[in-house]
PDB file of C-alpha atoms in Angstrom:
ATOM      1  CA  UNK A  15     -21.010  19.809  -7.390  1.00 66.00           C
ATOM      2  CA  UNK A  16     -17.569  18.251  -8.259  1.00 88.00           C
ATOM      3  CA  UNK A  17     -15.666  16.677  -5.541  1.00 96.00           C
ATOM      4  CA  UNK A  18     -12.150  18.117  -4.671  1.00 97.00           C
ATOM      5  CA  UNK A  19      -9.385  15.904  -5.972  1.00 98.00           C
ATOM      6  CA  UNK A  20      -7.116  14.328  -3.524  1.00 98.00           C
ATOM      7  CA  UNK A  21      -3.841  14.179  -5.643  1.00 98.00           C
ATOM      8  CA  UNK A  22      -1.770  11.286  -4.553  1.00 98.00           C
ATOM      9  CA  UNK A  23       1.098  12.290  -6.899  1.00 98.00           C
ATOM     10  CA  UNK A  24       1.364  15.633  -5.323  1.00 98.00           C
ATOM     11  CA  UNK A  25       1.162  14.449  -1.849  1.00 98.00           C
ATOM     12  CA  UNK A  26       3.838  11.718  -2.665  1.00 98.00           C
ATOM     13  CA  UNK A  27       6.264  14.293  -4.110  1.00 98.00           C
ATOM     14  CA  UNK A  28       6.057  16.037  -0.791  1.00 98.00           C
ATOM     15  CA  UNK A  29       6.994  12.814   1.129  1.00 98.00           C
ATOM     16  CA  UNK A  30       9.740  11.929  -1.419  1.00 98.00           C
ATOM     17  CA  UNK A  31      11.212  15.293  -0.640  1.00 98.00           C
ATOM     18  CA  UNK A  32      11.235  14.604   3.155  1.00 98.00           C
ATOM     19  CA  UNK A  33      12.544  11.032   2.408  1.00 98.00           C
ATOM     20  CA  UNK A  34      15.459  12.215   0.191  1.00 98.00           C
ATOM     21  CA  UNK A  35      16.362  14.562   2.955  1.00 98.00           C
ATOM     22  CA  UNK A  36      16.537  11.879   5.364  1.00 98.00           C
ATOM     23  CA  UNK A  37      18.716   9.671   3.018  1.00 98.00           C
ATOM     24  CA  UNK A  38      21.061  12.471   2.791  1.00 98.00           C
ATOM     25  CA  UNK A  39      21.421  12.668   6.530  1.00 97.00           C
ATOM     26  CA  UNK A  40      22.039   8.711   6.538  1.00 97.00           C
ATOM     27  CA  UNK A  41      24.634   9.363   4.112  1.00 97.00           C
ATOM     28  CA  UNK A  42      26.413  11.924   6.103  1.00 97.00           C
ATOM     29  CA  UNK A  43      26.945   9.125   8.720  1.00 96.00           C
ATOM     30  CA  UNK A  44      28.226   6.773   6.151  1.00 97.00           C
ATOM     31  CA  UNK A  45      25.074   4.774   5.607  1.00 97.00           C
ATOM     32  CA  UNK A  46      23.153   4.613   2.324  1.00 98.00           C
ATOM     33  CA  UNK A  47      19.678   2.791   2.712  1.00 98.00           C
ATOM     34  CA  UNK A  48      19.362  -0.301   0.882  1.00 98.00           C
ATOM     35  CA  UNK A  49      16.214  -1.950  -0.507  1.00 98.00           C
ATOM     36  CA  UNK A  50      15.962  -5.327  -2.491  1.00 98.00           C
ATOM     37  CA  UNK A  51      12.932  -6.441  -4.533  1.00 98.00           C
ATOM     38  CA  UNK A  52      12.450 -10.059  -4.888  1.00 98.00           C
ATOM     39  CA  UNK A  53      10.252 -10.895  -7.847  1.00 97.00           C
ATOM     40  CA  UNK A  54       9.704 -14.557  -8.641  1.00 97.00           C
ATOM     41  CA  UNK A  55       8.520 -15.134 -12.262  1.00 95.00           C
ATOM     42  CA  UNK A  56       7.757 -12.852 -15.062  1.00 92.00           C
ATOM     43  CA  UNK A  57       4.275 -11.615 -14.373  1.00 86.00           C
ATOM     44  CA  UNK A  58       3.821  -8.423 -16.486  1.00 84.00           C
ATOM     45  CA  UNK A  59       2.075  -6.350 -13.933  1.00 82.00           C
ATOM     46  CA  UNK A  60       4.750  -7.256 -11.187  1.00 88.00           C
ATOM     47  CA  UNK A  61       7.528  -6.334 -13.527  1.00 90.00           C
ATOM     48  CA  UNK A  62       5.853  -3.139 -14.122  1.00 88.00           C
ATOM     49  CA  UNK A  63       5.295  -2.471 -10.419  1.00 90.00           C
ATOM     50  CA  UNK A  64       8.759  -3.379  -9.292  1.00 94.00           C
ATOM     51  CA  UNK A  65      10.268  -1.111 -12.031  1.00 93.00           C
ATOM     52  CA  UNK A  66       8.274   1.855 -10.812  1.00 94.00           C
ATOM     53  CA  UNK A  67       9.116   1.364  -7.113  1.00 96.00           C
ATOM     54  CA  UNK A  68      12.909   0.794  -8.011  1.00 95.00           C
ATOM     55  CA  UNK A  69      12.950   4.047 -10.114  1.00 96.00           C
ATOM     56  CA  UNK A  70      11.281   6.097  -7.277  1.00 97.00           C
ATOM     57  CA  UNK A  71      13.790   4.599  -4.744  1.00 98.00           C
ATOM     58  CA  UNK A  72      16.882   5.601  -6.851  1.00 96.00           C
ATOM     59  CA  UNK A  73      15.325   8.944  -7.407  1.00 97.00           C
ATOM     60  CA  UNK A  74      15.502   9.589  -3.536  1.00 98.00           C
ATOM     61  CA  UNK A  75      18.929   8.121  -3.074  1.00 98.00           C
ATOM     62  CA  UNK A  76      18.082   4.664  -1.874  1.00 98.00           C
ATOM     63  CA  UNK A  77      20.276   1.918  -3.290  1.00 98.00           C
ATOM     64  CA  UNK A  78      18.022  -0.592  -4.791  1.00 97.00           C
ATOM     65  CA  UNK A  79      17.975  -3.737  -6.858  1.00 97.00           C
ATOM     66  CA  UNK A  80      15.748  -6.437  -8.051  1.00 97.00           C
ATOM     67  CA  UNK A  81      16.460 -10.151  -7.453  1.00 98.00           C
ATOM     68  CA  UNK A  82      14.718 -12.092 -10.250  1.00 97.00           C
ATOM     69  CA  UNK A  83      14.062 -15.675  -9.549  1.00 97.00           C
ATOM     70  CA  UNK A  84      12.223 -18.060 -12.034  1.00 97.00           C
ATOM     71  CA  UNK A  85       8.736 -19.093 -11.489  1.00 96.00           C
ATOM     72  CA  UNK A  86       9.794 -22.790 -10.741  1.00 96.00           C
ATOM     73  CA  UNK A  87      12.042 -21.661  -7.714  1.00 97.00           C
ATOM     74  CA  UNK A  88      11.704 -24.111  -4.982  1.00 97.00           C
ATOM     75  CA  UNK A  89      10.576 -22.685  -1.454  1.00 98.00           C
ATOM     76  CA  UNK A  90      13.841 -23.693   0.045  1.00 98.00           C
ATOM     77  CA  UNK A  91      15.968 -21.846  -2.511  1.00 98.00           C
ATOM     78  CA  UNK A  92      13.673 -18.687  -2.010  1.00 98.00           C
ATOM     79  CA  UNK A  93      13.985 -18.919   1.728  1.00 98.00           C
ATOM     80  CA  UNK A  94      17.922 -19.036   1.515  1.00 98.00           C
ATOM     81  CA  UNK A  95      17.942 -16.076  -0.656  1.00 98.00           C
ATOM     82  CA  UNK A  96      15.885 -14.077   1.975  1.00 98.00           C
ATOM     83  CA  UNK A  97      18.312 -15.398   4.842  1.00 98.00           C
ATOM     84  CA  UNK A  98      21.216 -14.063   2.849  1.00 98.00           C
ATOM     85  CA  UNK A  99      19.443 -10.565   2.614  1.00 98.00           C
ATOM     86  CA  UNK A 100      18.490 -10.630   6.358  1.00 98.00           C
ATOM     87  CA  UNK A 101      22.108 -11.052   7.161  1.00 98.00           C
ATOM     88  CA  UNK A 102      23.521  -8.415   4.763  1.00 98.00           C
ATOM     89  CA  UNK A 103      24.177  -5.187   6.522  1.00 97.00           C
ATOM     90  CA  UNK A 104      23.963  -3.133   3.363  1.00 97.00           C
ATOM     91  CA  UNK A 105      20.341  -4.251   2.888  1.00 98.00           C
ATOM     92  CA  UNK A 106      17.790  -2.454   5.118  1.00 98.00           C
ATOM     93  CA  UNK A 107      14.638  -3.277   3.526  1.00 98.00           C
ATOM     94  CA  UNK A 108      13.217  -6.399   1.682  1.00 98.00           C
ATOM     95  CA  UNK A 109      10.018  -6.358  -0.423  1.00 97.00           C
ATOM     96  CA  UNK A 110       8.558  -9.713  -1.781  1.00 97.00           C
ATOM     97  CA  UNK A 111       6.462  -8.707  -4.809  1.00 95.00           C
ATOM     98  CA  UNK A 112       3.108 -10.283  -4.993  1.00 91.00           C
ATOM     99  CA  UNK A 113       1.518 -12.367  -6.371  1.00 90.00           C
ATOM    100  CA  UNK A 114       3.903 -15.212  -5.714  1.00 95.00           C
ATOM    101  CA  UNK A 115       3.552 -18.518  -7.830  1.00 95.00           C
ATOM    102  CA  UNK A 116       0.925 -20.738  -6.377  1.00 94.00           C
ATOM    103  CA  UNK A 117       3.700 -23.393  -5.230  1.00 95.00           C
ATOM    104  CA  UNK A 118       5.033 -20.886  -2.746  1.00 97.00           C
ATOM    105  CA  UNK A 119       3.041 -20.271   0.371  1.00 96.00           C
ATOM    106  CA  UNK A 120       2.784 -16.586   1.023  1.00 94.00           C
ATOM    107  CA  UNK A 121       2.678 -16.959   4.834  1.00 94.00           C
ATOM    108  CA  UNK A 122       5.848 -18.961   5.024  1.00 97.00           C
ATOM    109  CA  UNK A 123       7.801 -16.571   2.513  1.00 97.00           C
ATOM    110  CA  UNK A 124       6.690 -13.234   4.090  1.00 96.00           C
ATOM    111  CA  UNK A 125       7.439 -14.534   7.720  1.00 97.00           C
ATOM    112  CA  UNK A 126      10.957 -15.380   6.657  1.00 98.00           C
ATOM    113  CA  UNK A 127      11.847 -11.706   6.078  1.00 98.00           C
ATOM    114  CA  UNK A 128      13.484 -10.043   9.280  1.00 98.00           C
ATOM    115  CA  UNK A 129      10.725  -8.034  11.078  1.00 98.00           C
ATOM    116  CA  UNK A 130      13.404  -5.179  11.108  1.00 98.00           C
ATOM    117  CA  UNK A 131      13.629  -5.321   7.327  1.00 98.00           C
ATOM    118  CA  UNK A 132       9.980  -5.984   6.672  1.00 98.00           C
ATOM    119  CA  UNK A 133       9.352  -2.496   5.165  1.00 98.00           C
ATOM    120  CA  UNK A 134       6.074  -3.764   3.480  1.00 96.00           C
ATOM    121  CA  UNK A 135       4.611  -4.332   6.972  1.00 96.00           C
ATOM    122  CA  UNK A 136       3.308  -7.893   6.400  1.00 93.00           C
ATOM    123  CA  UNK A 137       5.498  -9.854   8.930  1.00 96.00           C
ATOM    124  CA  UNK A 138       3.265 -11.297  11.642  1.00 96.00           C
ATOM    125  CA  UNK A 139       5.314  -9.406  14.269  1.00 97.00           C
ATOM    126  CA  UNK A 140       4.719  -6.031  12.655  1.00 97.00           C
ATOM    127  CA  UNK A 141       0.868  -6.844  12.106  1.00 95.00           C
ATOM    128  CA  UNK A 142       0.765  -7.876  15.807  1.00 96.00           C
ATOM    129  CA  UNK A 143       2.369  -4.553  16.759  1.00 96.00           C
ATOM    130  CA  UNK A 144      -0.103  -2.622  14.604  1.00 95.00           C
ATOM    131  CA  UNK A 145      -3.122  -4.570  16.460  1.00 93.00           C
ATOM    132  CA  UNK A 146      -1.631  -3.801  19.815  1.00 94.00           C
ATOM    133  CA  UNK A 147      -0.846  -0.124  19.054  1.00 91.00           C
ATOM    134  CA  UNK A 148       2.944  -0.515  19.265  1.00 94.00           C
ATOM    135  CA  UNK A 149       4.493   2.163  17.005  1.00 93.00           C
ATOM    136  CA  UNK A 150       7.818   0.350  16.937  1.00 95.00           C
ATOM    137  CA  UNK A 151       6.504  -1.872  13.991  1.00 97.00           C
ATOM    138  CA  UNK A 152       6.304  -0.958  10.201  1.00 98.00           C
ATOM    139  CA  UNK A 153       2.808  -0.094   9.114  1.00 97.00           C
ATOM    140  CA  UNK A 154       1.605  -1.830   5.819  1.00 97.00           C
ATOM    141  CA  UNK A 155       2.273   0.806   2.979  1.00 97.00           C
ATOM    142  CA  UNK A 156      -1.118   1.178   1.527  1.00 97.00           C
ATOM    143  CA  UNK A 157      -2.985   1.726   4.603  1.00 98.00           C
ATOM    144  CA  UNK A 158      -0.482   4.110   5.921  1.00 98.00           C
ATOM    145  CA  UNK A 159      -0.461   5.917   2.679  1.00 98.00           C
ATOM    146  CA  UNK A 160      -4.160   6.304   3.011  1.00 98.00           C
ATOM    147  CA  UNK A 161      -3.781   7.989   6.314  1.00 98.00           C
ATOM    148  CA  UNK A 162      -1.304  10.327   4.753  1.00 98.00           C
ATOM    149  CA  UNK A 163      -3.710  11.301   2.063  1.00 98.00           C
ATOM    150  CA  UNK A 164      -6.199  12.200   4.740  1.00 98.00           C
ATOM    151  CA  UNK A 165      -3.772  14.147   6.537  1.00 98.00           C
ATOM    152  CA  UNK A 166      -2.330  15.936   3.728  1.00 98.00           C
ATOM    153  CA  UNK A 167      -5.722  16.436   2.275  1.00 98.00           C
ATOM    154  CA  UNK A 168      -6.956  18.065   5.442  1.00 98.00           C
ATOM    155  CA  UNK A 169      -9.728  15.645   5.874  1.00 98.00           C
ATOM    156  CA  UNK A 170     -11.298  15.694   9.341  1.00 98.00           C
ATOM    157  CA  UNK A 171     -11.189  12.314  11.070  1.00 98.00           C
ATOM    158  CA  UNK A 172     -11.853  12.499  14.723  1.00 97.00           C
ATOM    159  CA  UNK A 173     -15.406  11.188  15.542  1.00 97.00           C
ATOM    160  CA  UNK A 174     -16.058  10.562  11.903  1.00 98.00           C
ATOM    161  CA  UNK A 175     -17.661   7.267  10.599  1.00 98.00           C
ATOM    162  CA  UNK A 176     -15.364   5.525   8.071  1.00 98.00           C
ATOM    163  CA  UNK A 177     -16.671   2.667   6.205  1.00 98.00           C
ATOM    164  CA  UNK A 178     -13.920   0.264   4.794  1.00 98.00           C
ATOM    165  CA  UNK A 179     -15.361  -2.124   1.782  1.00 98.00           C
ATOM    166  CA  UNK A 180     -13.098  -5.041   1.728  1.00 97.00           C
ATOM    167  CA  UNK A 181     -11.624  -7.163   4.462  1.00 96.00           C
ATOM    168  CA  UNK A 182      -8.348  -8.260   2.883  1.00 93.00           C
ATOM    169  CA  UNK A 183      -5.025  -8.744   5.083  1.00 91.00           C
ATOM    170  CA  UNK A 184      -3.101  -6.142   2.960  1.00 92.00           C
ATOM    171  CA  UNK A 185      -5.615  -3.087   3.002  1.00 96.00           C
ATOM    172  CA  UNK A 186      -8.931  -3.515   4.422  1.00 97.00           C
ATOM    173  CA  UNK A 187      -8.306  -5.100   7.939  1.00 96.00           C
ATOM    174  CA  UNK A 188      -5.117  -3.281   8.841  1.00 97.00           C
ATOM    175  CA  UNK A 189      -6.680   0.201   7.558  1.00 98.00           C
ATOM    176  CA  UNK A 190      -9.772  -0.422   9.837  1.00 98.00           C
ATOM    177  CA  UNK A 191      -7.456  -0.853  12.832  1.00 97.00           C
ATOM    178  CA  UNK A 192      -5.336   2.273  11.963  1.00 97.00           C
ATOM    179  CA  UNK A 193      -8.439   4.329  11.391  1.00 98.00           C
ATOM    180  CA  UNK A 194      -9.848   3.372  14.950  1.00 97.00           C
ATOM    181  CA  UNK A 195      -6.600   4.239  16.834  1.00 95.00           C
ATOM    182  CA  UNK A 196      -6.800   6.855  19.532  1.00 93.00           C
ATOM    183  CA  UNK A 197      -4.214   9.308  17.724  1.00 92.00           C
ATOM    184  CA  UNK A 198      -4.094  12.494  15.792  1.00 91.00           C
ATOM    185  CA  UNK A 199      -5.338  11.958  12.139  1.00 93.00           C
ATOM    186  CA  UNK A 200      -7.531   8.859  13.133  1.00 96.00           C
ATOM    187  CA  UNK A 201     -10.141   8.435  15.988  1.00 97.00           C
ATOM    188  CA  UNK A 202     -12.664   7.360  13.554  1.00 98.00           C
ATOM    189  CA  UNK A 203     -15.552   5.141  14.335  1.00 98.00           C
ATOM    190  CA  UNK A 204     -14.971   2.303  11.864  1.00 98.00           C
ATOM    191  CA  UNK A 205     -17.245  -0.187  10.037  1.00 98.00           C
ATOM    192  CA  UNK A 206     -15.481  -2.914   8.134  1.00 98.00           C
ATOM    193  CA  UNK A 207     -17.959  -4.065   5.291  1.00 97.00           C
ATOM    194  CA  UNK A 208     -17.366  -6.704   2.539  1.00 93.00           C
ATOM    195  CA  UNK A 209     -19.007  -8.535  -0.315  1.00 86.00           C
ATOM    196  CA  UNK A 210     -21.383 -10.439   2.157  1.00 92.00           C
ATOM    197  CA  UNK A 211     -22.711  -7.317   3.879  1.00 96.00           C
ATOM    198  CA  UNK A 212     -26.416  -7.072   3.863  1.00 96.00           C
ATOM    199  CA  UNK A 213     -27.697  -3.717   2.694  1.00 96.00           C
ATOM    200  CA  UNK A 214     -24.247  -2.410   1.857  1.00 97.00           C
ATOM    201  CA  UNK A 215     -25.280   0.802   0.195  1.00 97.00           C
ATOM    202  CA  UNK A 216     -27.636   1.869   3.107  1.00 97.00           C
ATOM    203  CA  UNK A 217     -24.451   1.284   5.301  1.00 97.00           C
ATOM    204  CA  UNK A 218     -21.879   3.152   3.005  1.00 98.00           C
ATOM    205  CA  UNK A 219     -24.362   5.996   2.684  1.00 98.00           C
ATOM    206  CA  UNK A 220     -23.648   6.628   6.381  1.00 98.00           C
ATOM    207  CA  UNK A 221     -19.857   7.016   5.793  1.00 98.00           C
ATOM    208  CA  UNK A 222     -18.096  10.358   6.188  1.00 98.00           C
ATOM    209  CA  UNK A 223     -15.007   8.412   4.776  1.00 98.00           C
ATOM    210  CA  UNK A 224     -15.646   5.630   2.333  1.00 98.00           C
ATOM    211  CA  UNK A 225     -12.827   3.314   1.285  1.00 98.00           C
ATOM    212  CA  UNK A 226     -13.277   0.858  -1.641  1.00 98.00           C
ATOM    213  CA  UNK A 227     -10.944  -1.964  -1.213  1.00 97.00           C
ATOM    214  CA  UNK A 228     -12.871  -4.802  -2.658  1.00 95.00           C
ATOM    215  CA  UNK A 229     -11.313  -5.476  -5.722  1.00 93.00           C
ATOM    216  CA  UNK A 230     -14.431  -5.165  -7.807  1.00 95.00           C
ATOM    217  CA  UNK A 231     -14.200  -2.867 -10.948  1.00 94.00           C
ATOM    218  CA  UNK A 232     -16.273   0.319 -10.480  1.00 95.00           C
ATOM    219  CA  UNK A 233     -18.426  -1.393  -7.873  1.00 96.00           C
ATOM    220  CA  UNK A 234     -19.097   1.749  -5.835  1.00 97.00           C
ATOM    221  CA  UNK A 235     -21.622   3.989  -7.390  1.00 98.00           C
ATOM    222  CA  UNK A 236     -23.304   7.288  -6.524  1.00 98.00           C
ATOM    223  CA  UNK A 237     -25.958   5.293  -4.675  1.00 98.00           C
ATOM    224  CA  UNK A 238     -23.235   4.009  -2.228  1.00 98.00           C
ATOM    225  CA  UNK A 239     -22.148   7.628  -1.291  1.00 98.00           C
ATOM    226  CA  UNK A 240     -23.089  10.090   1.094  1.00 98.00           C
ATOM    227  CA  UNK A 241     -23.197  13.614  -0.349  1.00 98.00           C
ATOM    228  CA  UNK A 242     -20.030  15.377   0.621  1.00 98.00           C
ATOM    229  CA  UNK A 243     -18.153  12.421   2.070  1.00 98.00           C
ATOM    230  CA  UNK A 244     -14.481  11.554   1.249  1.00 98.00           C
ATOM    231  CA  UNK A 245     -14.037   8.551  -1.021  1.00 98.00           C
ATOM    232  CA  UNK A 246     -10.631   6.651  -1.310  1.00 98.00           C
ATOM    233  CA  UNK A 247     -10.239   4.148  -4.087  1.00 98.00           C
ATOM    234  CA  UNK A 248      -7.802   1.474  -3.389  1.00 97.00           C
ATOM    235  CA  UNK A 249      -8.911  -0.870  -6.179  1.00 93.00           C
ATOM    236  CA  UNK A 250      -6.721  -2.163  -8.859  1.00 87.00           C
ATOM    237  CA  UNK A 251      -8.725  -4.207 -11.453  1.00 84.00           C
ATOM    238  CA  UNK A 252      -8.069  -5.389 -14.900  1.00 82.00           C
ATOM    239  CA  UNK A 253     -10.817  -4.966 -17.450  1.00 84.00           C
ATOM    240  CA  UNK A 254     -10.685  -6.020 -21.096  1.00 86.00           C
ATOM    241  CA  UNK A 255     -10.202  -2.961 -23.552  1.00 83.00           C
ATOM    242  CA  UNK A 256      -9.538  -4.242 -27.165  1.00 84.00           C
ATOM    243  CA  UNK A 257      -8.807  -0.459 -27.987  1.00 84.00           C
ATOM    244  CA  UNK A 258      -5.731  -0.496 -25.644  1.00 85.00           C
ATOM    245  CA  UNK A 259      -2.511  -1.825 -26.982  1.00 83.00           C
ATOM    246  CA  UNK A 260      -2.236  -4.219 -23.964  1.00 81.00           C
ATOM    247  CA  UNK A 261      -5.798  -5.504 -24.412  1.00 82.00           C
ATOM    248  CA  UNK A 262      -6.803  -4.171 -21.132  1.00 82.00           C
ATOM    249  CA  UNK A 263      -6.813  -1.251 -18.819  1.00 83.00           C
ATOM    250  CA  UNK A 264      -6.753  -0.829 -14.971  1.00 83.00           C
ATOM    251  CA  UNK A 265      -9.720   0.686 -13.108  1.00 89.00           C
ATOM    252  CA  UNK A 266     -10.578   1.101  -9.446  1.00 93.00           C
ATOM    253  CA  UNK A 267     -13.285   0.000  -7.168  1.00 96.00           C
ATOM    254  CA  UNK A 268     -15.037   3.500  -7.450  1.00 97.00           C
ATOM    255  CA  UNK A 269     -17.065   4.591 -10.499  1.00 97.00           C
ATOM    256  CA  UNK A 270     -15.006   7.886 -10.521  1.00 97.00           C
ATOM    257  CA  UNK A 271     -16.921   9.788 -13.193  1.00 96.00           C
ATOM    258  CA  UNK A 272     -20.265   9.460 -11.451  1.00 97.00           C
ATOM    259  CA  UNK A 273     -19.210   9.308  -7.666  1.00 98.00           C
ATOM    260  CA  UNK A 274     -17.240  12.750  -8.104  1.00 97.00           C
ATOM    261  CA  UNK A 275     -20.414  14.410  -8.618  1.00 97.00           C
ATOM    262  CA  UNK A 276     -21.641  13.404  -5.170  1.00 98.00           C
ATOM    263  CA  UNK A 277     -18.497  13.156  -3.085  1.00 98.00           C
ATOM    264  CA  UNK A 278     -17.024  15.898  -1.335  1.00 98.00           C
ATOM    265  CA  UNK A 279     -13.401  14.673  -1.889  1.00 98.00           C
ATOM    266  CA  UNK A 280     -12.054  11.818  -3.879  1.00 98.00           C
ATOM    267  CA  UNK A 281      -8.982  10.006  -4.900  1.00 98.00           C
ATOM    268  CA  UNK A 282      -8.309   9.669  -8.655  1.00 96.00           C
ATOM    269  CA  UNK A 283      -7.328   6.114  -9.982  1.00 93.00           C
ATOM    270  CA  UNK A 284      -4.549   6.074 -10.981  1.00 92.00           C
ATOM    271  CA  UNK A 285      -2.900   8.846  -9.282  1.00 95.00           C
ATOM    272  CA  UNK A 286      -4.375   8.639  -5.894  1.00 97.00           C
ATOM    273  CA  UNK A 287      -3.402   5.670  -3.365  1.00 97.00           C
ATOM    274  CA  UNK A 288      -0.782   4.107  -5.692  1.00 95.00           C
ATOM    275  CA  UNK A 289       1.835   6.804  -5.552  1.00 97.00           C
ATOM    276  CA  UNK A 290       1.341   6.987  -1.804  1.00 98.00           C
ATOM    277  CA  UNK A 291       1.999   3.372  -1.218  1.00 97.00           C
ATOM    278  CA  UNK A 292       5.356   3.755  -3.013  1.00 97.00           C
ATOM    279  CA  UNK A 293       6.120   6.834  -0.886  1.00 98.00           C
ATOM    280  CA  UNK A 294       5.498   5.021   2.346  1.00 98.00           C
ATOM    281  CA  UNK A 295       7.619   1.979   1.313  1.00 98.00           C
ATOM    282  CA  UNK A 296      10.463   4.450   0.795  1.00 98.00           C
ATOM    283  CA  UNK A 297       9.963   6.243   3.936  1.00 98.00           C
ATOM    284  CA  UNK A 298       9.877   2.807   5.809  1.00 98.00           C
ATOM    285  CA  UNK A 299      13.230   1.765   4.121  1.00 98.00           C
ATOM    286  CA  UNK A 300      15.011   4.935   5.362  1.00 98.00           C
ATOM    287  CA  UNK A 301      13.514   4.257   8.871  1.00 98.00           C
ATOM    288  CA  UNK A 302      14.899   0.852   8.793  1.00 98.00           C
ATOM    289  CA  UNK A 303      18.288   2.189   7.857  1.00 98.00           C
ATOM    290  CA  UNK A 304      17.934   4.706  10.504  1.00 97.00           C
ATOM    291  CA  UNK A 305      17.078   2.057  13.182  1.00 95.00           C
ATOM    292  CA  UNK A 306      19.533  -0.652  12.031  1.00 90.00           C
ATOM    293  CA  UNK A 307      22.484   1.872  11.880  1.00 86.00           C
ATOM    294  CA  UNK A 308      22.119   3.224  15.360  1.00 81.00           C
TER     295      UNK A 308
END
């Protein structure tokens, strides 16, 4: 048995097509959706991620640019830059690329972005709306992208047991809330597990939908997986690889080659959740432009 591959690249292409059509409709009304990335410092991974996002944005017709600030940027300077973007009517979405330097408090920086332009879904107002089930807020892009993978992959969710391994603020906790919602494409019974969970494998083997968002390379093995389950790999982990020109390679939380022989459906990594995160970011940006230009 070999699992069906949930191709995030193919699913993302479908969403990009819809986003491009929405951009064209905005432009017919004289509005071009605008997205600004803020990158502080020269972290190589951040540079690569922002470049990839900016390229996709331009491909669907979004006007995007990157504001690059030195790693030594004081907090007040960064906050003033965010304030200027909040006030700019041509900017509809603002994304603060993580990680920020340790001298900059994440909570203060993310909370400075206008909730109406918080297309990453990290602002406390948008997170609160998620908790309350208020659809007017922006959903975090990775959890929303995972829901789209399940929808486009035609994975049944109603009444199914979903186990999310990882309790982080960016993926684990918001995803657990989304999967438990009373709505089409969700309605799961959800367990939120983590590194301190007792008898983790016994718990994950009960999952109809298993999500790895722990941040540990190849942590989830066949013994963690119920035969026929859907497995979603969120992890992005750097492991040493002398044979790679960069000296490292990126791997997920799921041991893909062994787990695919047990699972019924599985996301590849790369090529699974990552492309969908970008697709939902761009969709959120167009929604912000639609809302702000009404």
